[in-house]
Coordinates of C-alpha atoms in Angstrom, one line a residue:
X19 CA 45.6 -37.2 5.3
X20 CA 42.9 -36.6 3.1
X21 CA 43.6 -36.2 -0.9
X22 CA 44.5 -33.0 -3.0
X23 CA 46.0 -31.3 -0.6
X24 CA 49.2 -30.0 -0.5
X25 CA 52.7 -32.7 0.1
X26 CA 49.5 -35.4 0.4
X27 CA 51.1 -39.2 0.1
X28 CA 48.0 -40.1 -1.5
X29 CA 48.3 -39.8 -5.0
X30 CA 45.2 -42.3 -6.3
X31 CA 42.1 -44.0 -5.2
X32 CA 40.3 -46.7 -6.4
X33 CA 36.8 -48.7 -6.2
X34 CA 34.2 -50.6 -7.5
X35 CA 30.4 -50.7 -6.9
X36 CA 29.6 -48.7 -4.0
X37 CA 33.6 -48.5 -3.2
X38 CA 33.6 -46.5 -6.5
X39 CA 31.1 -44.4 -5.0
X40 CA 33.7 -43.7 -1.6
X41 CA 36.6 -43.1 -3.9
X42 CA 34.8 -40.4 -6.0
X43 CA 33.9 -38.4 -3.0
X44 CA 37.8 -39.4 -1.7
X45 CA 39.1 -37.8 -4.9
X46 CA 36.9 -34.7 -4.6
X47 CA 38.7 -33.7 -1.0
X48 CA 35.8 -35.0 1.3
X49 CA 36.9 -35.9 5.0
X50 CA 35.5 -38.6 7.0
X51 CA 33.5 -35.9 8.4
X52 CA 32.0 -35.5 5.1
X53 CA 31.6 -39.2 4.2
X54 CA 29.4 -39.8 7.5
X55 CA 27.5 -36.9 6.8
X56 CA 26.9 -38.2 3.4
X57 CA 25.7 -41.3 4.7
X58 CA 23.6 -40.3 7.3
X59 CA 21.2 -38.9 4.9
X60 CA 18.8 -41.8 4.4
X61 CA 16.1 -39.9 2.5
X62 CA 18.9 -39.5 -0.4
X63 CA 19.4 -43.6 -0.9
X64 CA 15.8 -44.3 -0.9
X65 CA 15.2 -41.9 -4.2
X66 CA 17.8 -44.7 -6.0
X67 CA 14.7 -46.8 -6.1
X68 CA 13.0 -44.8 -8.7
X69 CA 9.3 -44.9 -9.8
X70 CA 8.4 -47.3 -13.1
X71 CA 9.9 -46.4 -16.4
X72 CA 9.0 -48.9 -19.0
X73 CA 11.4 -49.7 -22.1
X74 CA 13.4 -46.2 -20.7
X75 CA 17.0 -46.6 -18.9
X76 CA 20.3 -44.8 -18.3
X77 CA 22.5 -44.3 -21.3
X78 CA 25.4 -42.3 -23.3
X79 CA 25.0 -41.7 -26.9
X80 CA 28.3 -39.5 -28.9
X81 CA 26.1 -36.0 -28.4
X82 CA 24.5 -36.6 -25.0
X83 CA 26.8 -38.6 -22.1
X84 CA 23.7 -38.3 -20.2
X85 CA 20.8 -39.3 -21.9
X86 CA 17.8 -41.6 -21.0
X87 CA 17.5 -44.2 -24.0
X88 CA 15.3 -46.9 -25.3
X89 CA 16.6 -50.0 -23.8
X90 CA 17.4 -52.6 -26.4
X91 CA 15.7 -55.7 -27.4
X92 CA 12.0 -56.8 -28.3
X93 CA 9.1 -55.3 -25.9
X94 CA 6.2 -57.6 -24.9
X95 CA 3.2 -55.6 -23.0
X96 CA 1.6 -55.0 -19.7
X97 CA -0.9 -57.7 -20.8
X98 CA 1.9 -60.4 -21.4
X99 CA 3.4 -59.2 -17.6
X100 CA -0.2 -59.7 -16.1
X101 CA -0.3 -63.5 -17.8
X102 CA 2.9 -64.4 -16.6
X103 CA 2.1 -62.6 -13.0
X104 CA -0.9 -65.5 -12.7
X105 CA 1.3 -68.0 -13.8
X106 CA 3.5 -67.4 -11.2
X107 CA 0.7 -66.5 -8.5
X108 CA -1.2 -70.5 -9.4
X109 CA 2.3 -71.9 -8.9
X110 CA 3.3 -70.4 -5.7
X111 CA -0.3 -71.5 -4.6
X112 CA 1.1 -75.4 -5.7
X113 CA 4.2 -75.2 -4.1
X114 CA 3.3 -73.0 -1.5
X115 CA 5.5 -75.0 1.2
X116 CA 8.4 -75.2 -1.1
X117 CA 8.6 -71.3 -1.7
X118 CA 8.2 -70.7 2.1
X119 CA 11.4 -72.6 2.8
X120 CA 13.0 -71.0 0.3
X121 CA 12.5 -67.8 1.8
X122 CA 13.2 -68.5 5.4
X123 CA 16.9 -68.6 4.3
X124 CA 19.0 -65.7 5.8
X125 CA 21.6 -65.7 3.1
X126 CA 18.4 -65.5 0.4
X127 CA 16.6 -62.8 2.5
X128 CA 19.8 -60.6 2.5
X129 CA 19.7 -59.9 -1.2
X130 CA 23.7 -60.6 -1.4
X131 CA 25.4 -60.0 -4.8
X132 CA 26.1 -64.0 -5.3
X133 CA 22.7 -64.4 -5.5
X134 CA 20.5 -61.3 -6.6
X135 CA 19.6 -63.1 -10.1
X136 CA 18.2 -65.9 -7.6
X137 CA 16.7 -63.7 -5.0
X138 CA 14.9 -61.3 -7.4
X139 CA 13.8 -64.5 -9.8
X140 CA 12.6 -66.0 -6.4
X141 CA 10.4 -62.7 -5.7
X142 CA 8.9 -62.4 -9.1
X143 CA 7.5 -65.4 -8.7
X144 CA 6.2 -64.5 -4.7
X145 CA 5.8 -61.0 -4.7
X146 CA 2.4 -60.5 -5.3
X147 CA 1.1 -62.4 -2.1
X148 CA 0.8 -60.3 0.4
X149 CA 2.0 -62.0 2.9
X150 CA 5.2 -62.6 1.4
X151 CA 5.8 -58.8 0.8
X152 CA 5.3 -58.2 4.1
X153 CA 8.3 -60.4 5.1
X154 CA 10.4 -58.7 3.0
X155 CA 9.5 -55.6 3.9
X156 CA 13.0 -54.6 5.2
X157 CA 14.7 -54.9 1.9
X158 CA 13.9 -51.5 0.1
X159 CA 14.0 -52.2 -3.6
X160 CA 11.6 -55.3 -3.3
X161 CA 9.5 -53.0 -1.0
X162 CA 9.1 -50.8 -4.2
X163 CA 8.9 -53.7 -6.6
X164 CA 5.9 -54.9 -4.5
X165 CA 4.5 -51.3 -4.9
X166 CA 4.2 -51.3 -8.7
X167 CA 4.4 -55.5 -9.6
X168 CA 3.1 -55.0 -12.9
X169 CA 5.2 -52.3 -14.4
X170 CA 8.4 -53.3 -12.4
X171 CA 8.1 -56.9 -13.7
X172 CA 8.2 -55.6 -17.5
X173 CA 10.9 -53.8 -16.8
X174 CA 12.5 -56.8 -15.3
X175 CA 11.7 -58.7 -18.4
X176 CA 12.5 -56.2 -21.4
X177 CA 14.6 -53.8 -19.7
X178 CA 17.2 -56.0 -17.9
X179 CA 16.4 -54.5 -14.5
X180 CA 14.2 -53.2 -12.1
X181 CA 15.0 -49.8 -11.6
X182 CA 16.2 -47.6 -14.6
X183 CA 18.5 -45.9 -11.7
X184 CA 18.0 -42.2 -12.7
X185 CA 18.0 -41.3 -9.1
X186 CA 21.6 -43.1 -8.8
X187 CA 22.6 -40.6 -11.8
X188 CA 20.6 -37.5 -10.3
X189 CA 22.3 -38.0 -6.9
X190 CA 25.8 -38.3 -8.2
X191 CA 25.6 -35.4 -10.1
X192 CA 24.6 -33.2 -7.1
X193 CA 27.2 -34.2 -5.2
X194 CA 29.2 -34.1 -7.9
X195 CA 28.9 -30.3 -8.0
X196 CA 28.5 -29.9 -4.5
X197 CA 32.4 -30.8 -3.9
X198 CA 33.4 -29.8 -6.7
X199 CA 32.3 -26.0 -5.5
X200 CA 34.4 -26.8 -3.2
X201 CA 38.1 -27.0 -4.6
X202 CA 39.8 -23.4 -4.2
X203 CA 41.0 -24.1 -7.9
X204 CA 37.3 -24.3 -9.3
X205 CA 36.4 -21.6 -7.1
X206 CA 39.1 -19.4 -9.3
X207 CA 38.4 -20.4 -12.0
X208 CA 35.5 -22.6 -13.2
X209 CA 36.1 -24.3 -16.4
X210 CA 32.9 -26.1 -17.0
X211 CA 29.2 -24.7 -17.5
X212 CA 28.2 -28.1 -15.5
X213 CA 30.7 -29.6 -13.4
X214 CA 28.8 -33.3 -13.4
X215 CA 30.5 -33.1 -17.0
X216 CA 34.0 -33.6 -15.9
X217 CA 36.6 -36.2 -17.8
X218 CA 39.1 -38.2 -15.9
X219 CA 41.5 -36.2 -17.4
X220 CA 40.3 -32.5 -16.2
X221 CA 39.3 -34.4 -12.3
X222 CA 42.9 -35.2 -12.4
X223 CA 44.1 -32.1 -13.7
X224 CA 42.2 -30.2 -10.7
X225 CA 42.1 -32.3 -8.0
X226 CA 45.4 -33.8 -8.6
X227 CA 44.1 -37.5 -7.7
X228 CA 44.1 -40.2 -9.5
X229 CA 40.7 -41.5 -9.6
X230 CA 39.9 -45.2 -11.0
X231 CA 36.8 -47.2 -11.1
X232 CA 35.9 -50.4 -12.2
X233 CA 32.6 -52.0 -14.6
X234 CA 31.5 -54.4 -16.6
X235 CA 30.6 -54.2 -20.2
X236 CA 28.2 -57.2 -20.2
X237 CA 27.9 -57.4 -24.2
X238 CA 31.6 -57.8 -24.8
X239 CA 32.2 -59.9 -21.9
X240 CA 35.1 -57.3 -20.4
X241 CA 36.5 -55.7 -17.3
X242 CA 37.4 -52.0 -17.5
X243 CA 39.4 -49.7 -15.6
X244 CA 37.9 -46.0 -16.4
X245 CA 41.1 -43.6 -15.5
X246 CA 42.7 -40.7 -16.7
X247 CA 45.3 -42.9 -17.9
X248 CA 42.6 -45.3 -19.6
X249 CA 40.2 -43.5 -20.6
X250 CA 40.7 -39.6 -20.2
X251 CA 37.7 -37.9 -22.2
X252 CA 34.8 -40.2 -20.4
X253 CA 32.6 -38.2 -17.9
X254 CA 33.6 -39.4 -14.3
X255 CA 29.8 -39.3 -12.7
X256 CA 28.5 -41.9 -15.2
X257 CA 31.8 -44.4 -14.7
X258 CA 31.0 -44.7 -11.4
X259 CA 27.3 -45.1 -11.9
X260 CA 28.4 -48.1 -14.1
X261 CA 30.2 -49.3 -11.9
X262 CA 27.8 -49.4 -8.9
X263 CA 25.0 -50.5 -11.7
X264 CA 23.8 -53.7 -9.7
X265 CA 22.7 -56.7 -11.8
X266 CA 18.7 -57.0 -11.7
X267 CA 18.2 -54.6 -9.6
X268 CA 19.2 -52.1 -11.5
X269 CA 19.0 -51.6 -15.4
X270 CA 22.1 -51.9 -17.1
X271 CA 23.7 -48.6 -18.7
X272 CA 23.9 -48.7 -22.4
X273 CA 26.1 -47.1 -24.4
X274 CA 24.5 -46.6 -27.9
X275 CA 27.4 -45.3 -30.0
X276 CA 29.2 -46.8 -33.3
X277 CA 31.9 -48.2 -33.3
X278 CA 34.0 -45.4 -34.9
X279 CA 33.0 -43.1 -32.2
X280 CA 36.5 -41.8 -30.6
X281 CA 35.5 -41.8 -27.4
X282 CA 32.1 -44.3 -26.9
X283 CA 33.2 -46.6 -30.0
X284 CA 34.9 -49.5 -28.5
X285 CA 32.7 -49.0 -25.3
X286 CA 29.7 -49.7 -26.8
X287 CA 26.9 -51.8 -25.0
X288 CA 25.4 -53.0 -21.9
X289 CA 27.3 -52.0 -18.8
X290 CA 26.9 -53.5 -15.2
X291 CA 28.4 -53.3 -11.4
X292 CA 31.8 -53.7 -11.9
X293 CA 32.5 -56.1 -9.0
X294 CA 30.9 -59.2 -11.6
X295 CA 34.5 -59.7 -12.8
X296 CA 36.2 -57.2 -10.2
X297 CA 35.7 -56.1 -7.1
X298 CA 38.8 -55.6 -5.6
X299 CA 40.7 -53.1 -8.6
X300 CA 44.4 -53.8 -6.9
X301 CA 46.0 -53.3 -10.6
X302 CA 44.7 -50.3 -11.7
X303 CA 47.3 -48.0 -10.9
X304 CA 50.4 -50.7 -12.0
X305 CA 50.9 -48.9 -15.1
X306 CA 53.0 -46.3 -12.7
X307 CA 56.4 -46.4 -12.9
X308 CA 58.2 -47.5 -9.5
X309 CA 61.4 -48.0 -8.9
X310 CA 60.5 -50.3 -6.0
X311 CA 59.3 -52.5 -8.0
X312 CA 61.5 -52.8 -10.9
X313 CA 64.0 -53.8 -7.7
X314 CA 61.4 -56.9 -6.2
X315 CA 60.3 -57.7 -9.2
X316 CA 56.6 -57.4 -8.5
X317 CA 54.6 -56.7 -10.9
X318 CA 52.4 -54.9 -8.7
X319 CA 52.4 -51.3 -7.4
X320 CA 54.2 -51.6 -3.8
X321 CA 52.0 -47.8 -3.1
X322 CA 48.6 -49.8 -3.4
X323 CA 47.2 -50.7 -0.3
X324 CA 43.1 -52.2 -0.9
X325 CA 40.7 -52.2 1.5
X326 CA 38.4 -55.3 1.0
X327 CA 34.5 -55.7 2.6
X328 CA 34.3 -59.0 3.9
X329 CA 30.5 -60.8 4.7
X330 CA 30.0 -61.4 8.4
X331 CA 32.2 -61.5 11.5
X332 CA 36.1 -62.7 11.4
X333 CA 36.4 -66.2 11.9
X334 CA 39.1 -68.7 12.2
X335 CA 38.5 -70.9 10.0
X336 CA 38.1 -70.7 5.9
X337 CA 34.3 -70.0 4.4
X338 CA 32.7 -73.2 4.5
X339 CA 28.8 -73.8 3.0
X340 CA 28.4 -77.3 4.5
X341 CA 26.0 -79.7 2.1
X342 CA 25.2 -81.9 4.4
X343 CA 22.9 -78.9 6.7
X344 CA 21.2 -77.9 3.6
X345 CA 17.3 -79.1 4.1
X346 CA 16.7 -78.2 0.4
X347 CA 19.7 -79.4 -1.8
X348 CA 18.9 -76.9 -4.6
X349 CA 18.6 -73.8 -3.0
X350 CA 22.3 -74.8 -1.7
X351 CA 23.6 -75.9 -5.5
X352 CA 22.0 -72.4 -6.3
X353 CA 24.0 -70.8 -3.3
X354 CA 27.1 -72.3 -3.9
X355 CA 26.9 -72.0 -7.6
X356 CA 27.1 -68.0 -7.2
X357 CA 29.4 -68.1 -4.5
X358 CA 31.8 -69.9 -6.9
X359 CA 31.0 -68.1 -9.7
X360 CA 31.7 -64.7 -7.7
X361 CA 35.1 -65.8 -6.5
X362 CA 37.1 -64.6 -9.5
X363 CA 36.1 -61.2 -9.3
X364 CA 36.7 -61.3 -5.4
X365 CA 39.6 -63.2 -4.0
X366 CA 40.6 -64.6 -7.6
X367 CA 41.9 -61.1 -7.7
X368 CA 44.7 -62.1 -5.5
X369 CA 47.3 -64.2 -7.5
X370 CA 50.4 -63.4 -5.6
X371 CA 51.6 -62.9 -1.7
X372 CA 52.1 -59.5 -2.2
X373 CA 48.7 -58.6 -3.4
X374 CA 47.0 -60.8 -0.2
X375 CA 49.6 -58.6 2.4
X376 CA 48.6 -55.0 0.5
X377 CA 45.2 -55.7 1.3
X378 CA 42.8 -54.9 4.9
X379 CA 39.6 -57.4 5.2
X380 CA 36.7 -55.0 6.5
X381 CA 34.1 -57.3 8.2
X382 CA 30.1 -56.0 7.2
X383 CA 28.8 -58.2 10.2
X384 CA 25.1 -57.9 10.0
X385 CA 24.9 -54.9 7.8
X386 CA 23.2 -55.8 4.5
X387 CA 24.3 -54.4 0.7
X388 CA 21.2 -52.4 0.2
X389 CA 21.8 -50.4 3.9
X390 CA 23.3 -47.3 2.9
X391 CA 22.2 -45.6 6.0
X392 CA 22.3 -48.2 9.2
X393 CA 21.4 -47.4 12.3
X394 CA 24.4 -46.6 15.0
X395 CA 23.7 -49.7 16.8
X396 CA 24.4 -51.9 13.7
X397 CA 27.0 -49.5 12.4
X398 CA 28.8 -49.8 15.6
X399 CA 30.5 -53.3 15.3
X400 CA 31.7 -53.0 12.0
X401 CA 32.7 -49.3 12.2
X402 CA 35.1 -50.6 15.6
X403 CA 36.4 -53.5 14.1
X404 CA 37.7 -51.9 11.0
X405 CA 39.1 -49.2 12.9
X406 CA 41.4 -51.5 15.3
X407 CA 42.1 -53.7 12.0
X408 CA 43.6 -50.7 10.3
X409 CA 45.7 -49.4 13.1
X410 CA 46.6 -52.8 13.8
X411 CA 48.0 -53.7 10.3
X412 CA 50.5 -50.3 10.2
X413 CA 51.6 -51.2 13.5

């Protein structure tokens, strides 16, 4: 039963990353119909990876919630990028074996969020062979880092990231209105000049959905749930392009705002994907008052039920990187570093018994986290399996 609409049981929705992405569009009415429709639309996910823009990234400042900013920090030139690009280019040649190896692992080549700060760090240093772009050819924002080394490496280096991710921001907000058109209550009556504005509070007020999403304020070392409980006055669109702001490849958001500001004040600085510290948001609607729960005790909300996307294909046994197959040792300290250091803001979400029964795993099988738009044949598998897990768990 899809939400907003009349005697709906779903009162909220919740997501980080690209789930914050999902539960926007859930919020704003769309069916599955919709979602697939959305998906299928691969031209729309390549404009993400935007052309070059040097010392420029996303940001909100008090007068302008959408602004493009001068990212913070000391700037070094084009002429310090090209030094450092033949640095790297007379080492790969020294160690040309070594970096070969390196990238012949699938778990490297798949660009997964454990190990994007190693993957990327990896390709700076191979990217401008030829040869080695060529192998990565299937993984589009290293495709389009090859394109443009030179500028795309400063940005890496003075701007945090990659991409300054104004296509992520130009895409939301045209959906944003899209569905918005939509709602027979905006249709009456239209309150905003732009609807890509829109607060948690006035999405709430209009859809009747509780929308939450999850990031993470890098410079004060913080989680945040952005709600209309939590925070009612921030604009929705860039929340969720916070929280599906991924590390490197992306540039982080900044907020540039004192810290008097009412509204930007106390979320002031660098903001990243949200799934860094949590990426499975199971709390944010416990601040609802239940009368289930005051009875068990639990302090979470017995409504919540999380849908969780899970690497690979179900298995029987418990995720196991085995050290003694490794044939480099430090590419596998490197893998299993992340892995570990990823586990609080994925299953370290789950403290209790009740929190591990309201959840779903959704296995990804061979689908990789940049393929927004995969073919039916790898869709296929993952798309069936999740569908049988779900009917199979209210049964």
């Amino acid at each position: 039963m899809p939400f907003g609409r009349p005697n709906s049981q779903l009162k909220g929705v919740s997501g980080t990353s690209a789930g914050a992405i999902t539960a926007m569009f859930l919020a704003l009415g769309c069916s599955s119909k919709d979602l697939k429709a959305i998906f299928d639309k691969n031209s729309d996910f390549d404009a993400f990876y935007d052309p070059p823009v040097p010392g420029k990234g996303r940001g909100l400042q008090p007068r302008n919630f959408s602004a493009v900013v001068d990212t913070p920090g000391t700037k070094g030139t084009l002429r310090d990028v090209a030094q450092l690009i033949l640095s790297m280019q007379q080492s790969k040649r020294r160690n040309e074996d070594e970096f070969n190896k390196m990238l012949s692992y699938s778990w490297l080549r798949s660009l997964d969020v454990r190990v994007s700060g190693v993957t990327l760090a990896l390709a700076a240093n191979t990217i401008g062979q030829l040869d080695i772009a060529k192998e990565l050819s299937d993984v589009p924002p290293l495709r389009k880092f090859a394109s443009r080394f030179p500028e795309y490496m400063y940005s890496l280096l003075y701007d945090r990231g990659i991409f300054a991710g104004l296509g992520v921001r130009s895409y939301l907000q045209r959906q944003f209105r899209q569905f918005v058109a939509r709602l027979p209550v905006w249709q009456r009556n239209p309150r905003l000049k732009d609807a890509a504005t829109m607060t948690f509070a006035m999405l709430k007020e209009v859809t009747g959905t509780d929308l939450a999403v999850c990031a993470t304020n890098i410079s004060q070392q913080k989680s945040v749930i952005f709600s209309a409980s939590q925070t009612p006055h921030f604009p929705v669109v860039e929340a969720v392009g916070m929280s599906a702001c991924f590390p490197v490849v992306f540039k982080p958001i900044y907020v540039d705002a004192p810290w008097s500001d009412p509204i930007l004040g106390s979320l002031r600085g660098l903001w990243l994907d949200g799934g860094l510290l949590n990426n499975i948001p199971v709390h944010a609607f416990d601040n609802e008052v239940h009368s289930l729960a005051k009875r068990t005790g639990s302090a979470l909300n017995p409504g919540m039920l999380a849908l969780r996307l899970v690497e690979g294909a179900p298995r029987s046994f418990e995720a196991y990187d085995d050290p003694a197959r490794d044939t480099l040792p430090l590419v596998g300290l490197f893998r299993d570093l992340f892995s570990t250091l990823m586990e609080p803001g994925r299953d370290g979400q789950f403290l209790s018994a009740d929190e591990r029964e309201q959840s779903i795993d959704l296995f990804t099988f061979d689908l990789s986290l940049f393929e927004f738009s995969p073919s039916q044949y790898k869709s296929n598998s993952p798309v069936d399996v999740a569908r049988r897990t779900v009917i199979e768990y209210f049964r």
